[in-house]
Backbone as a printed PyTorch tensor [residue, N CA C, xyz], in Angstrom:
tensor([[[  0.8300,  -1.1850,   0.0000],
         [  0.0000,   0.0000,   0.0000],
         [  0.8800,   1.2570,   0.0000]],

        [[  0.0990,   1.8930,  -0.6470],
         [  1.2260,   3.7750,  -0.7660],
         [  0.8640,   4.2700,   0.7970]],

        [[  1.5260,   5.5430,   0.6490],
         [  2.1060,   6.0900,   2.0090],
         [  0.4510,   7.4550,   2.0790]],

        [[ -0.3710,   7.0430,   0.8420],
         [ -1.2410,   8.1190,   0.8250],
         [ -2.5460,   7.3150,   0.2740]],

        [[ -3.6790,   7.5380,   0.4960],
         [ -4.9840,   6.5840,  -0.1380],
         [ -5.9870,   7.9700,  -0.6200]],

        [[ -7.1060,   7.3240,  -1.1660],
         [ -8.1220,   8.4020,  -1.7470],
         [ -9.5090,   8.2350,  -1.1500]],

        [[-10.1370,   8.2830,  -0.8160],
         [-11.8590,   8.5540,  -0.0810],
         [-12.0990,   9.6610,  -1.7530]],

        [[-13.3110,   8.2400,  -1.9030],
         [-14.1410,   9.1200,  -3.6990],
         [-15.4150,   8.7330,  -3.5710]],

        [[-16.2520,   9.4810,  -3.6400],
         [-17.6980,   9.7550,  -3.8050],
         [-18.4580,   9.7850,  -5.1960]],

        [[-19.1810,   9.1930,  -5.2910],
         [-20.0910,   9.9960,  -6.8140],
         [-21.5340,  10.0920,  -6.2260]],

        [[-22.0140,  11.4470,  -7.0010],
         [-23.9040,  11.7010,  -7.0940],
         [-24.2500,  11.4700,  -8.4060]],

        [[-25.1490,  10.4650,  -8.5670],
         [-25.3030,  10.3230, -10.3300],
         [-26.8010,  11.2460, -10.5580]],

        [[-27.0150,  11.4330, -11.7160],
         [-28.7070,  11.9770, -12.0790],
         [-29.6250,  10.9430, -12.6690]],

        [[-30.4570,  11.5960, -12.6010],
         [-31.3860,  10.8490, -13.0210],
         [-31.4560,   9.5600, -14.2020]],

        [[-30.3020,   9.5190, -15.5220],
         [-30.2810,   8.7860, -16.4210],
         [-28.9670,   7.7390, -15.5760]],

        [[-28.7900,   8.2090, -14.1980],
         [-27.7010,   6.7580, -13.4640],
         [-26.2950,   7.7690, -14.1820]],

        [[-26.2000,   8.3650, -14.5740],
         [-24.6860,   9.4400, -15.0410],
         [-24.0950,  10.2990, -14.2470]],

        [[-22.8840,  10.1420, -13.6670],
         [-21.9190,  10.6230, -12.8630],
         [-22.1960,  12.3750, -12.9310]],

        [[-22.6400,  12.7890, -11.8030],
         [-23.1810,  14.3660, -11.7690],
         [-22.0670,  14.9920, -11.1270]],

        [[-21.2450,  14.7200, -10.4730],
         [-20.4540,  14.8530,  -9.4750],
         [-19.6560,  13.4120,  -8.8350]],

        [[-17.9350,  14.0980,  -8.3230],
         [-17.0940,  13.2180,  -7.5570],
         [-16.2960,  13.8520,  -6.5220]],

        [[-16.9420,  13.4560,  -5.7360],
         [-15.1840,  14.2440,  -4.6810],
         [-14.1890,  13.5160,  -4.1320]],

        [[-13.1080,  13.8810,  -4.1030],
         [-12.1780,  13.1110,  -3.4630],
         [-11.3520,  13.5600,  -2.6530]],

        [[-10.7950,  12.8560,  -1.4520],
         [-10.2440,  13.4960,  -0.3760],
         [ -8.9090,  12.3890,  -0.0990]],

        [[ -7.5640,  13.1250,  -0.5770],
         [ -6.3790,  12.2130,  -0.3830],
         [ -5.8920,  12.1560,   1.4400]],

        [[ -5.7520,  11.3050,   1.3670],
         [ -5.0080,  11.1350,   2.8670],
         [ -3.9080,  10.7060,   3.7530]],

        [[ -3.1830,  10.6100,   4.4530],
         [ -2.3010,   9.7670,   4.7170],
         [ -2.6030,   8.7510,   5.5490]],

        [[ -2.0650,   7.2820,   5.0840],
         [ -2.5730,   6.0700,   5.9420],
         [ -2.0650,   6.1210,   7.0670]],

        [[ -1.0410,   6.7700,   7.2750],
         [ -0.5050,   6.8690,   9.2280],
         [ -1.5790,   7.7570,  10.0750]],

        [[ -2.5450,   8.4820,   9.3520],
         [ -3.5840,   8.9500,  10.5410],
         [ -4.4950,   9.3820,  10.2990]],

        [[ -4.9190,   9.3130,   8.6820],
         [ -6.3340,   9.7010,   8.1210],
         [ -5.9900,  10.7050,   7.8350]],

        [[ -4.9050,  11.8420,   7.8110],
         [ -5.3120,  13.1470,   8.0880],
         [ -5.7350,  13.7380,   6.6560]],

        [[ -6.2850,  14.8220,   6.2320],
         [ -6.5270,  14.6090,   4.6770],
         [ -5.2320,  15.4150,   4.6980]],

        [[ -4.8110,  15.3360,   2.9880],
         [ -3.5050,  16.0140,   2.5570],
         [ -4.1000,  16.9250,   0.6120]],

        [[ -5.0500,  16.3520,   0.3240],
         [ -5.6820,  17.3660,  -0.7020],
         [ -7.1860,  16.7290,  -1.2500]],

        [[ -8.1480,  17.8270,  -1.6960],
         [ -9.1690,  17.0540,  -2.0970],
         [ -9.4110,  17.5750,  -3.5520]],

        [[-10.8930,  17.3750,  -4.5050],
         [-10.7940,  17.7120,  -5.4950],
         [-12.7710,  17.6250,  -5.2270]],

        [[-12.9910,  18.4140,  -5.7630],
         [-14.7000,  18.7730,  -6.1570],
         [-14.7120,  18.8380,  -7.3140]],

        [[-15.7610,  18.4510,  -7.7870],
         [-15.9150,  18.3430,  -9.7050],
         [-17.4730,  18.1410, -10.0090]],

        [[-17.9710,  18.9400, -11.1360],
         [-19.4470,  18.7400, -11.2830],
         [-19.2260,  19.0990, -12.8410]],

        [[-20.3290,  18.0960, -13.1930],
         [-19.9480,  18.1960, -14.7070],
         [-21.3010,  18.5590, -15.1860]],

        [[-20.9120,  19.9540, -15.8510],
         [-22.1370,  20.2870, -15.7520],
         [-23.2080,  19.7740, -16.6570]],

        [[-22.8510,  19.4190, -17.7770],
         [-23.7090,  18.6530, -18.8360],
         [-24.8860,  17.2900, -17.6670]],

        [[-23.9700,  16.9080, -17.1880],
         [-24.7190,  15.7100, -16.6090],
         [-25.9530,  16.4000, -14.9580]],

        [[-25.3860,  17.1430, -14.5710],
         [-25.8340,  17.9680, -13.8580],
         [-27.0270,  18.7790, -14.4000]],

        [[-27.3520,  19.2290, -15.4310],
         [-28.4310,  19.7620, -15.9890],
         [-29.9200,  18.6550, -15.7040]],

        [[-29.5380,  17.2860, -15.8980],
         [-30.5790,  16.3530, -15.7530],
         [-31.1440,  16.5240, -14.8970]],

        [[-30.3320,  16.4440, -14.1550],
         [-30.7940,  16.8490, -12.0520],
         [-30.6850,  15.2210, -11.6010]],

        [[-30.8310,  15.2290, -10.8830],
         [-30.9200,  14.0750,  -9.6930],
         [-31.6600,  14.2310,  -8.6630]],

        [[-31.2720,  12.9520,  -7.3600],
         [-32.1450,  12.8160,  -6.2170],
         [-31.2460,  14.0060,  -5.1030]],

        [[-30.1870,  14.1490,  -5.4350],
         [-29.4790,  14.9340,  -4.6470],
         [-28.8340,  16.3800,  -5.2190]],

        [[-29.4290,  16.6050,  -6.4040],
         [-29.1540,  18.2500,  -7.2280],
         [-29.4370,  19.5350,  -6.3560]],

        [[-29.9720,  19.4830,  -5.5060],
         [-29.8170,  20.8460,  -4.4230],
         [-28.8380,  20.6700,  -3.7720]],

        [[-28.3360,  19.8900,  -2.9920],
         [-27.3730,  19.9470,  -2.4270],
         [-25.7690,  19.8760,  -2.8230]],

        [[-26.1700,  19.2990,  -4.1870],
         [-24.9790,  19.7580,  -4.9120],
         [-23.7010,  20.4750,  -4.7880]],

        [[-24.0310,  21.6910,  -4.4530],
         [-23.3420,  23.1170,  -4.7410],
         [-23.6470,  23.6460,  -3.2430]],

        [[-23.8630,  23.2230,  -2.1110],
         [-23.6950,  23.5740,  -0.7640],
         [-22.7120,  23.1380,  -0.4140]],

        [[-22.0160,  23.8820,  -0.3980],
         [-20.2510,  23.6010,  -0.1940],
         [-19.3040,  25.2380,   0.4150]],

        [[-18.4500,  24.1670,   1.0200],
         [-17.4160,  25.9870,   0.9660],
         [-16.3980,  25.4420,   0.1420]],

        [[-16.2120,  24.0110,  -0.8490],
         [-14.9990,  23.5280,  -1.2660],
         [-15.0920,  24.7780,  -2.3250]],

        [[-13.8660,  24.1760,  -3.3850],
         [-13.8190,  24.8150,  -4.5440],
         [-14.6250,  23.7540,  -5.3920]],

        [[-14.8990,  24.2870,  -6.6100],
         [-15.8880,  23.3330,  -7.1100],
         [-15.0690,  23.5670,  -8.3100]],

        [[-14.7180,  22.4520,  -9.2370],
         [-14.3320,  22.2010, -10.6050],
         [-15.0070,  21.9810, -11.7310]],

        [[-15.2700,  22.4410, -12.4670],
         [-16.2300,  21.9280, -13.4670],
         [-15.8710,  21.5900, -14.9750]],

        [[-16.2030,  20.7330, -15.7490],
         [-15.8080,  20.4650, -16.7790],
         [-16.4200,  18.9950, -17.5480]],

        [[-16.0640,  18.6740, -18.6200],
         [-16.2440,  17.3880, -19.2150],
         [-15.9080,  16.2430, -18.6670]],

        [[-16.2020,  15.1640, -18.3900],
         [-16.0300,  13.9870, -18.1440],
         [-14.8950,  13.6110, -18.2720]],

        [[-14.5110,  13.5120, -19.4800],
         [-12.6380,  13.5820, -19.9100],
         [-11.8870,  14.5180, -19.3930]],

        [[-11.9360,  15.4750, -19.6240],
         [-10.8100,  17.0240, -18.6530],
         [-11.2780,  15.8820, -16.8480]],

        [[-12.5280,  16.0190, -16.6330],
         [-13.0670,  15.5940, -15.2390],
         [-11.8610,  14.6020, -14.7070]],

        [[-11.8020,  12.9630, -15.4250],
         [-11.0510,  11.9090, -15.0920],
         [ -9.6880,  12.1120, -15.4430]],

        [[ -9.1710,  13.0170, -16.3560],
         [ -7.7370,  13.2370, -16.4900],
         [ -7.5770,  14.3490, -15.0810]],

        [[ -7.6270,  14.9610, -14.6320],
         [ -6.9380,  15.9510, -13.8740],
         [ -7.6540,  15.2710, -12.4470]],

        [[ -8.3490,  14.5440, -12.2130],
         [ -8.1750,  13.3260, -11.0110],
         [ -7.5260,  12.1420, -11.1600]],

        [[ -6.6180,  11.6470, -12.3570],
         [ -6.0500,  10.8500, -12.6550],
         [ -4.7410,  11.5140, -11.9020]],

        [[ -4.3550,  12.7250, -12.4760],
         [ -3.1430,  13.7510, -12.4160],
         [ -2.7520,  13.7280, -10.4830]],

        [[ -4.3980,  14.0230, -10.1400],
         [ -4.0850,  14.2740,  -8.7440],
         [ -3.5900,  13.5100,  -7.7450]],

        [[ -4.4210,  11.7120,  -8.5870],
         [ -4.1370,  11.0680,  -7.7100],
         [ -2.9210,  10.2310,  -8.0190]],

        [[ -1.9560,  10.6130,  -9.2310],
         [ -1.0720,   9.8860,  -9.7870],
         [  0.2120,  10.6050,  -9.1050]],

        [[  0.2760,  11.9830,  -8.8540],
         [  0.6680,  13.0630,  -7.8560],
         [  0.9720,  12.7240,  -6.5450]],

        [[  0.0640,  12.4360,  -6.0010],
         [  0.1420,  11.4770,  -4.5770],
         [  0.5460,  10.7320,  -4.0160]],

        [[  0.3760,   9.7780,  -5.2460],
         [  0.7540,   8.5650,  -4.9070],
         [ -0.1330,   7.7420,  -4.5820]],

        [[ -1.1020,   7.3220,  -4.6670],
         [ -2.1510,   6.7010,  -4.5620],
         [ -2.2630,   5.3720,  -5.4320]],

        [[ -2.5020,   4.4870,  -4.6650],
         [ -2.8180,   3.1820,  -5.6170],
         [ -4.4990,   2.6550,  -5.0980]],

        [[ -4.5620,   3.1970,  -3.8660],
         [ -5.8020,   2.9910,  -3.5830],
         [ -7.1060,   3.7410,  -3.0860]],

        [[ -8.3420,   2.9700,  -3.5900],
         [ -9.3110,   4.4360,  -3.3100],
         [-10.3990,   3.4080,  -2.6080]],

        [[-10.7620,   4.1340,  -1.8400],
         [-12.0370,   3.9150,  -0.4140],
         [-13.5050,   4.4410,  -1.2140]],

        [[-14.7220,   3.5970,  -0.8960],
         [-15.9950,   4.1360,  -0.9200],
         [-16.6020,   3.4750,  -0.1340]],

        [[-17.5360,   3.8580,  -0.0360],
         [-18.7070,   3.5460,   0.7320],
         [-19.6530,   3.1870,   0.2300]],

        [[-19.5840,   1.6900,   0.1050],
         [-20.4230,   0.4830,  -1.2700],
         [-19.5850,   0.9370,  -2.4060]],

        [[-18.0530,   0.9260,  -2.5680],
         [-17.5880,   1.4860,  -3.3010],
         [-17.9970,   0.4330,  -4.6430]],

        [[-18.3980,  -0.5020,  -4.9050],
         [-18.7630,  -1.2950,  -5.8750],
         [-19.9460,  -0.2090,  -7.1010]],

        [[-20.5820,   0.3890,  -6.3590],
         [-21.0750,   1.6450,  -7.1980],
         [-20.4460,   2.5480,  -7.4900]],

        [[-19.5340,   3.2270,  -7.1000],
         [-18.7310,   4.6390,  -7.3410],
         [-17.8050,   3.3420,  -8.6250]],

        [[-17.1640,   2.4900,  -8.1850],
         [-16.3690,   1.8140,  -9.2590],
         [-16.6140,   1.2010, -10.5390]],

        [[-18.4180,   1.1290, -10.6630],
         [-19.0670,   0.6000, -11.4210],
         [-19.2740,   2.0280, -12.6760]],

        [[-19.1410,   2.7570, -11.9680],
         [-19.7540,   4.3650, -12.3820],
         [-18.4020,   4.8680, -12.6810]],

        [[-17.0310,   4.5920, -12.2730],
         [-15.8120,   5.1820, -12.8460],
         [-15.0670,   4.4610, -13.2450]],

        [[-15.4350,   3.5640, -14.3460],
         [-14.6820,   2.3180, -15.2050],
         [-13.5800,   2.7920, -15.4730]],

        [[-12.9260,   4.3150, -15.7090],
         [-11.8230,   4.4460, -16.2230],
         [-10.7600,   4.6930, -14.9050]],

        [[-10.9250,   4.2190, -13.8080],
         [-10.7120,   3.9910, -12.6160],
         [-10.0200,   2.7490, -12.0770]],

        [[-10.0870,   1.6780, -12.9430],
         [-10.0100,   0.6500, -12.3470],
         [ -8.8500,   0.4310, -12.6150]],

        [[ -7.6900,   0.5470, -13.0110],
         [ -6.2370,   0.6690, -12.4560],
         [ -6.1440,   0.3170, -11.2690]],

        [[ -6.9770,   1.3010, -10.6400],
         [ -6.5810,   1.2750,  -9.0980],
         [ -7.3870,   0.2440,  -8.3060]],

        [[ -7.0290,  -0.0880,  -7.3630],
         [ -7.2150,  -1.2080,  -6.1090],
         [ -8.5820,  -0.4310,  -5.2610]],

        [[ -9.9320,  -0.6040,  -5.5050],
         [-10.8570,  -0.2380,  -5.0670],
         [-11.2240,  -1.1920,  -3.6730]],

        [[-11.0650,  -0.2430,  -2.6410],
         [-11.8490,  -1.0570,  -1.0450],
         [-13.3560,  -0.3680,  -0.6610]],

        [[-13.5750,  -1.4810,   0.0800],
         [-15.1370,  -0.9500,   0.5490],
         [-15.2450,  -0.7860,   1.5340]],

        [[-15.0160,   0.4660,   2.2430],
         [-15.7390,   1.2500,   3.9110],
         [-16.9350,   0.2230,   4.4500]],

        [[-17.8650,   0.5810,   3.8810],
         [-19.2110,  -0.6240,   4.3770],
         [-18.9710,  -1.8990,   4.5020]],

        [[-17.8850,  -2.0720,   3.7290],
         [-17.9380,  -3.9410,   4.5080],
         [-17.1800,  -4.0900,   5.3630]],

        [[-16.4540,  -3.1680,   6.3810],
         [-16.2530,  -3.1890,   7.3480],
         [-17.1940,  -2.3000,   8.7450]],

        [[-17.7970,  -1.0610,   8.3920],
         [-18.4850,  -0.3570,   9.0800],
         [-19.2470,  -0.9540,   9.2740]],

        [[-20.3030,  -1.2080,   8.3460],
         [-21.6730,  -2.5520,   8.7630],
         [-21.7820,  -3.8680,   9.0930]],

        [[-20.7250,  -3.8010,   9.5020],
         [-19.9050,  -5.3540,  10.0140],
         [-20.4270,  -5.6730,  11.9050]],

        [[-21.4560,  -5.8180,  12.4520],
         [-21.1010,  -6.2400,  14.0900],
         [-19.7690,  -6.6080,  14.8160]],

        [[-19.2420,  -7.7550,  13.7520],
         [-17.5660,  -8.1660,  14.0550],
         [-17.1020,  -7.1280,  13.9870]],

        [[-16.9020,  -6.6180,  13.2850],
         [-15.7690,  -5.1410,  13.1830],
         [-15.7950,  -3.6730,  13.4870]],

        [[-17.3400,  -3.2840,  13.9660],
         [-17.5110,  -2.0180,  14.5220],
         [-18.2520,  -2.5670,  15.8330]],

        [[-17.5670,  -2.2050,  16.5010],
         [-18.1160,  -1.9120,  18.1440],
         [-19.2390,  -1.3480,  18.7960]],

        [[-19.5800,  -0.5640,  17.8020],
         [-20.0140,   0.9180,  17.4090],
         [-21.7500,   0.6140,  17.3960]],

        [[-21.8140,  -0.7070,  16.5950],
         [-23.2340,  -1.1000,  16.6080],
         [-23.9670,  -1.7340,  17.9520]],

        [[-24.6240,  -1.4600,  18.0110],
         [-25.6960,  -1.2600,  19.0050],
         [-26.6280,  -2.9390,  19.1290]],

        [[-26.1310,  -3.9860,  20.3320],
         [-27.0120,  -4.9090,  20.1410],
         [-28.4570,  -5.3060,  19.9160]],

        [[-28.9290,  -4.3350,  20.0610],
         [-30.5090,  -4.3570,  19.7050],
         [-30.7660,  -4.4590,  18.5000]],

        [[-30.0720,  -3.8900,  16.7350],
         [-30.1530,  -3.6930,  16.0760],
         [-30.1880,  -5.0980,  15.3350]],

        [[-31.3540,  -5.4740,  14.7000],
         [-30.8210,  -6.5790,  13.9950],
         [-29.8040,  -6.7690,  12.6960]],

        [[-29.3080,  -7.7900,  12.5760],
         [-28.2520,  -8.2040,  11.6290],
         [-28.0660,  -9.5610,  11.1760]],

        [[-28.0530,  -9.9060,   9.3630],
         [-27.8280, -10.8120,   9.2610],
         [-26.7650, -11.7200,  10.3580]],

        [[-27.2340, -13.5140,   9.4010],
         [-25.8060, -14.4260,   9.8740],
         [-24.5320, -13.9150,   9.5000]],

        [[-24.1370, -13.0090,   8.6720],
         [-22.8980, -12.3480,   8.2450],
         [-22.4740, -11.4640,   9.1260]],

        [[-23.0350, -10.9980,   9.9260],
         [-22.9300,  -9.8410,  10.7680],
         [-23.0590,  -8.7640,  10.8030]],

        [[-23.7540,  -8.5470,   9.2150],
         [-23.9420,  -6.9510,   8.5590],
         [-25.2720,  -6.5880,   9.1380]],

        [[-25.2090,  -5.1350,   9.4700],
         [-26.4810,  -4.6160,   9.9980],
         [-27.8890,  -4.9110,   8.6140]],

        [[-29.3140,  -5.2140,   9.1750],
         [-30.5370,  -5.5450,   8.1330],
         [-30.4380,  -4.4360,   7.5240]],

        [[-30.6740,  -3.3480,   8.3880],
         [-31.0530,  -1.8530,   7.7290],
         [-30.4180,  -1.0140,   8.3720]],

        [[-29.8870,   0.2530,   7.9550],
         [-29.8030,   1.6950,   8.6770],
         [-28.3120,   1.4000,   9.0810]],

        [[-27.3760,   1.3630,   7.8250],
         [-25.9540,   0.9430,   7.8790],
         [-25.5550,   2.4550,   6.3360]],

        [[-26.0810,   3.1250,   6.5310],
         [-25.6700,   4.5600,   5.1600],
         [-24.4290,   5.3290,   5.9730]],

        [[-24.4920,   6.3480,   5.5400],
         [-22.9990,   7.1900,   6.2050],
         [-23.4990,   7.8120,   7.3460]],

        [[-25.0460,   8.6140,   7.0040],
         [-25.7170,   9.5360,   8.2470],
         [-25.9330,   8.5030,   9.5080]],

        [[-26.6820,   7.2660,   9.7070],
         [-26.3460,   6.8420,  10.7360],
         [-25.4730,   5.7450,  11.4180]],

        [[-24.4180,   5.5240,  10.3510],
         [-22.9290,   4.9990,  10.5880],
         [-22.2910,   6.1210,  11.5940]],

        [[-22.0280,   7.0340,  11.1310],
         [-21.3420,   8.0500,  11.6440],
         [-22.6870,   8.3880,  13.0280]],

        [[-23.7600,   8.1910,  13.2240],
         [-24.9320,   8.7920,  14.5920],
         [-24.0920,   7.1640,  15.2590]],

        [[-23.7510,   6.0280,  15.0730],
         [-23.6580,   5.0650,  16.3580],
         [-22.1700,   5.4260,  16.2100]],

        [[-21.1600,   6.2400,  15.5230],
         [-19.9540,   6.5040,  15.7120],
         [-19.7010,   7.4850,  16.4350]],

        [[-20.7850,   7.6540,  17.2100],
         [-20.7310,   9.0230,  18.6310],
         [-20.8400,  10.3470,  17.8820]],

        [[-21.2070,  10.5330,  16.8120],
         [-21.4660,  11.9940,  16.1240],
         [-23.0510,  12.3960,  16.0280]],

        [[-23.5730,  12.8570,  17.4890],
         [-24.5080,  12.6990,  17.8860],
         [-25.2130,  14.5340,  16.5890]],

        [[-26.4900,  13.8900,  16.4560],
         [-27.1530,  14.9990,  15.7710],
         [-26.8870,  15.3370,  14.2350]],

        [[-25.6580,  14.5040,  13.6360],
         [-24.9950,  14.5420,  12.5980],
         [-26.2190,  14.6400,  11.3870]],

        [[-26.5690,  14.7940,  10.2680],
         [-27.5730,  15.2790,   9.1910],
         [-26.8630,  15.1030,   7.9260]],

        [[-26.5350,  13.7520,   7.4260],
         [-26.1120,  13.9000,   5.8320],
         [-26.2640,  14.9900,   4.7620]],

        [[-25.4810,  15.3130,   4.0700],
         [-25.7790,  17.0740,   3.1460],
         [-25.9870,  16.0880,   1.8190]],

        [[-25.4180,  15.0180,   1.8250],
         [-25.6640,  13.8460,   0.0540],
         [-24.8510,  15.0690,  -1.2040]],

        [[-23.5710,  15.6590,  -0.7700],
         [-22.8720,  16.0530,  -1.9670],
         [-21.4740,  15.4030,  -1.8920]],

        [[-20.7000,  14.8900,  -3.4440],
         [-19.7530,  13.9410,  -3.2210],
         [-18.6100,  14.2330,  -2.3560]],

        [[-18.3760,  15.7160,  -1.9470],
         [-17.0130,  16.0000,  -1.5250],
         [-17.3570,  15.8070,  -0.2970]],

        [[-18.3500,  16.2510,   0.7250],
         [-18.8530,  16.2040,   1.4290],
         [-18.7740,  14.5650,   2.1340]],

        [[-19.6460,  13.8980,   1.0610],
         [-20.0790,  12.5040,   1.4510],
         [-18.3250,  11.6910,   1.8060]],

        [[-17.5770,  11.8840,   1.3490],
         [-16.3460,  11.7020,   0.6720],
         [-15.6380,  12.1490,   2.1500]],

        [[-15.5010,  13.0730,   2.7090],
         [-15.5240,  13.8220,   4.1380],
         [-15.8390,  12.8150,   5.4210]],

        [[-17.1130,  13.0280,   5.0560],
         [-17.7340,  12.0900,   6.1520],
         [-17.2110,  10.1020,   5.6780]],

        [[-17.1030,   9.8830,   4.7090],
         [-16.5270,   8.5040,   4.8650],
         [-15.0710,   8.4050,   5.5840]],

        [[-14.3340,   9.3390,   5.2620],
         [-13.0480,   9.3840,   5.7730],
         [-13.5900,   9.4580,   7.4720]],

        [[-14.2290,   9.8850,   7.6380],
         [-14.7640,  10.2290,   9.4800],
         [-14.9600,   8.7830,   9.4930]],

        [[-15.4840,   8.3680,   8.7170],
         [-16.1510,   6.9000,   9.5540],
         [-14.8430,   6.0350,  10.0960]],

        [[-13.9150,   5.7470,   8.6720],
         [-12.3640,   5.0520,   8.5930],
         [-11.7150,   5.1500,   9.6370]],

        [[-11.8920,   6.7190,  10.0130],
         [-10.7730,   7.3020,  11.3540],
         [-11.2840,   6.6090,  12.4980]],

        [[-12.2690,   6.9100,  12.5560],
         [-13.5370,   6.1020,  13.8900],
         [-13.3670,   5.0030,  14.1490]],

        [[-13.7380,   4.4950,  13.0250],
         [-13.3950,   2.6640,  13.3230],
         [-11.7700,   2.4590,  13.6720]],

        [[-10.5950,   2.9750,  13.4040],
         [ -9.8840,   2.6610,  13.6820],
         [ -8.9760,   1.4890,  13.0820]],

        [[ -9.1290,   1.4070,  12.4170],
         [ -8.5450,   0.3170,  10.9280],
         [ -7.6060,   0.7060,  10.5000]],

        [[ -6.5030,  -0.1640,  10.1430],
         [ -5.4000,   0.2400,   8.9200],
         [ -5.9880,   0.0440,   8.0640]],

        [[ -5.3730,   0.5600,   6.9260],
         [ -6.5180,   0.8440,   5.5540],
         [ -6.2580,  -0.5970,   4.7340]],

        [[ -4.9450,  -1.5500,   5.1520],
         [ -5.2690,  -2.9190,   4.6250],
         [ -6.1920,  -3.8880,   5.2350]],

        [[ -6.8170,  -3.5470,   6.0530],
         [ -8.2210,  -4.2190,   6.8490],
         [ -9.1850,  -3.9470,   6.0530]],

        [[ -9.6890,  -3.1530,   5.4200],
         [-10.5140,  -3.3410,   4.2660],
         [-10.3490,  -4.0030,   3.3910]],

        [[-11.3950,  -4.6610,   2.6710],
         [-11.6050,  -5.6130,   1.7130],
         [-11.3910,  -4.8600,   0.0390]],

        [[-10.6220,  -5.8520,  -0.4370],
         [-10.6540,  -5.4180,  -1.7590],
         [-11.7430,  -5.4740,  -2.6380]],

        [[-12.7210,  -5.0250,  -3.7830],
         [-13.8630,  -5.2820,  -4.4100],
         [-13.5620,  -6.1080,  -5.6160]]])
């Protein structure tokens, strides 16, 4: 593993098309972030989506451009870094949605967060499969409410969402090779 990892988000619209990605580089010795990237493309963004208001509630910088300019200058950023690996949350969708991505070594946050074995964090009352994954109510907003971030309110924009997954990682307390590869 590199000395730096990536936390990447996508909001798609309505036709399932990448509206937005954020990404937040980090270092694996303590989560801390070290650069991020906001991007909204606006062509795909015109459709709208389930999450198009919240979009653009941000204090990041926001990037905008084509799909191609979009994946080359997050290619750049994260080739910059040093990065071989990138974090999501059900990242099997963000990876499904950034085919020109797959170079890289994609892990999944949720199959360790929604894990009973592996987060502490969950609450015995809650039911959970024989696997140990929580039935229901395993998303980022109340991952992060049984991760002691009491009152917390999902905003559903990628840089953001992307933010808060890195919160979860730090929380749980994991080296980032304890996650599962997809």
């Amino acid at each position: 593993m590199s000395r730096r990892f990536a936390v990447i988000d996508t909001e798609t619209n309505w036709n399932n098309n990448v509206m937005s990605i954020g990404v937040l580089i980090a270092r694996c010795k303590n989560f801390e972030r070290t650069d991020s990237r906001y991007y909204i493309l606006p062509q795909e963004e015109k459709v709208g989506g389930m999450y198009s208001k919240s979009m653009r509630q941000t204090n990041h910088e926001i990037i905008t451009g084509h799909r191609v300019e979009v994946i080359d200058d997050l290619k750049i950023l994260l080739n910059s870094n040093g990065v071989d690996d990138l974090f999501a949350y059900n990242a099997s969708f963000d990876k499904n949605h950034l085919p020109e991505l797959s170079d890289f070594c994609w892990h999944d946050i949720m199959k360790v967060a929604a894990y009973k074995q592996h987060n502490p964090c969950i609450p015995d009352h809650l039911p959970c499969c024989k696997t140990g994954r929580l039935k229901r109510g395993y998303g980022v907003e109340p991952m992060l409410q049984m991760l002691g971030v009491e009152d917390y309110c999902e905003t559903h924009n990628a840089v953001i969402d992307a933010r808060d997954e890195l919160r979860i990682m730090k929380k749980l307390g994991y080296e980032i090779d304890f996650y599962p590869e997809i």
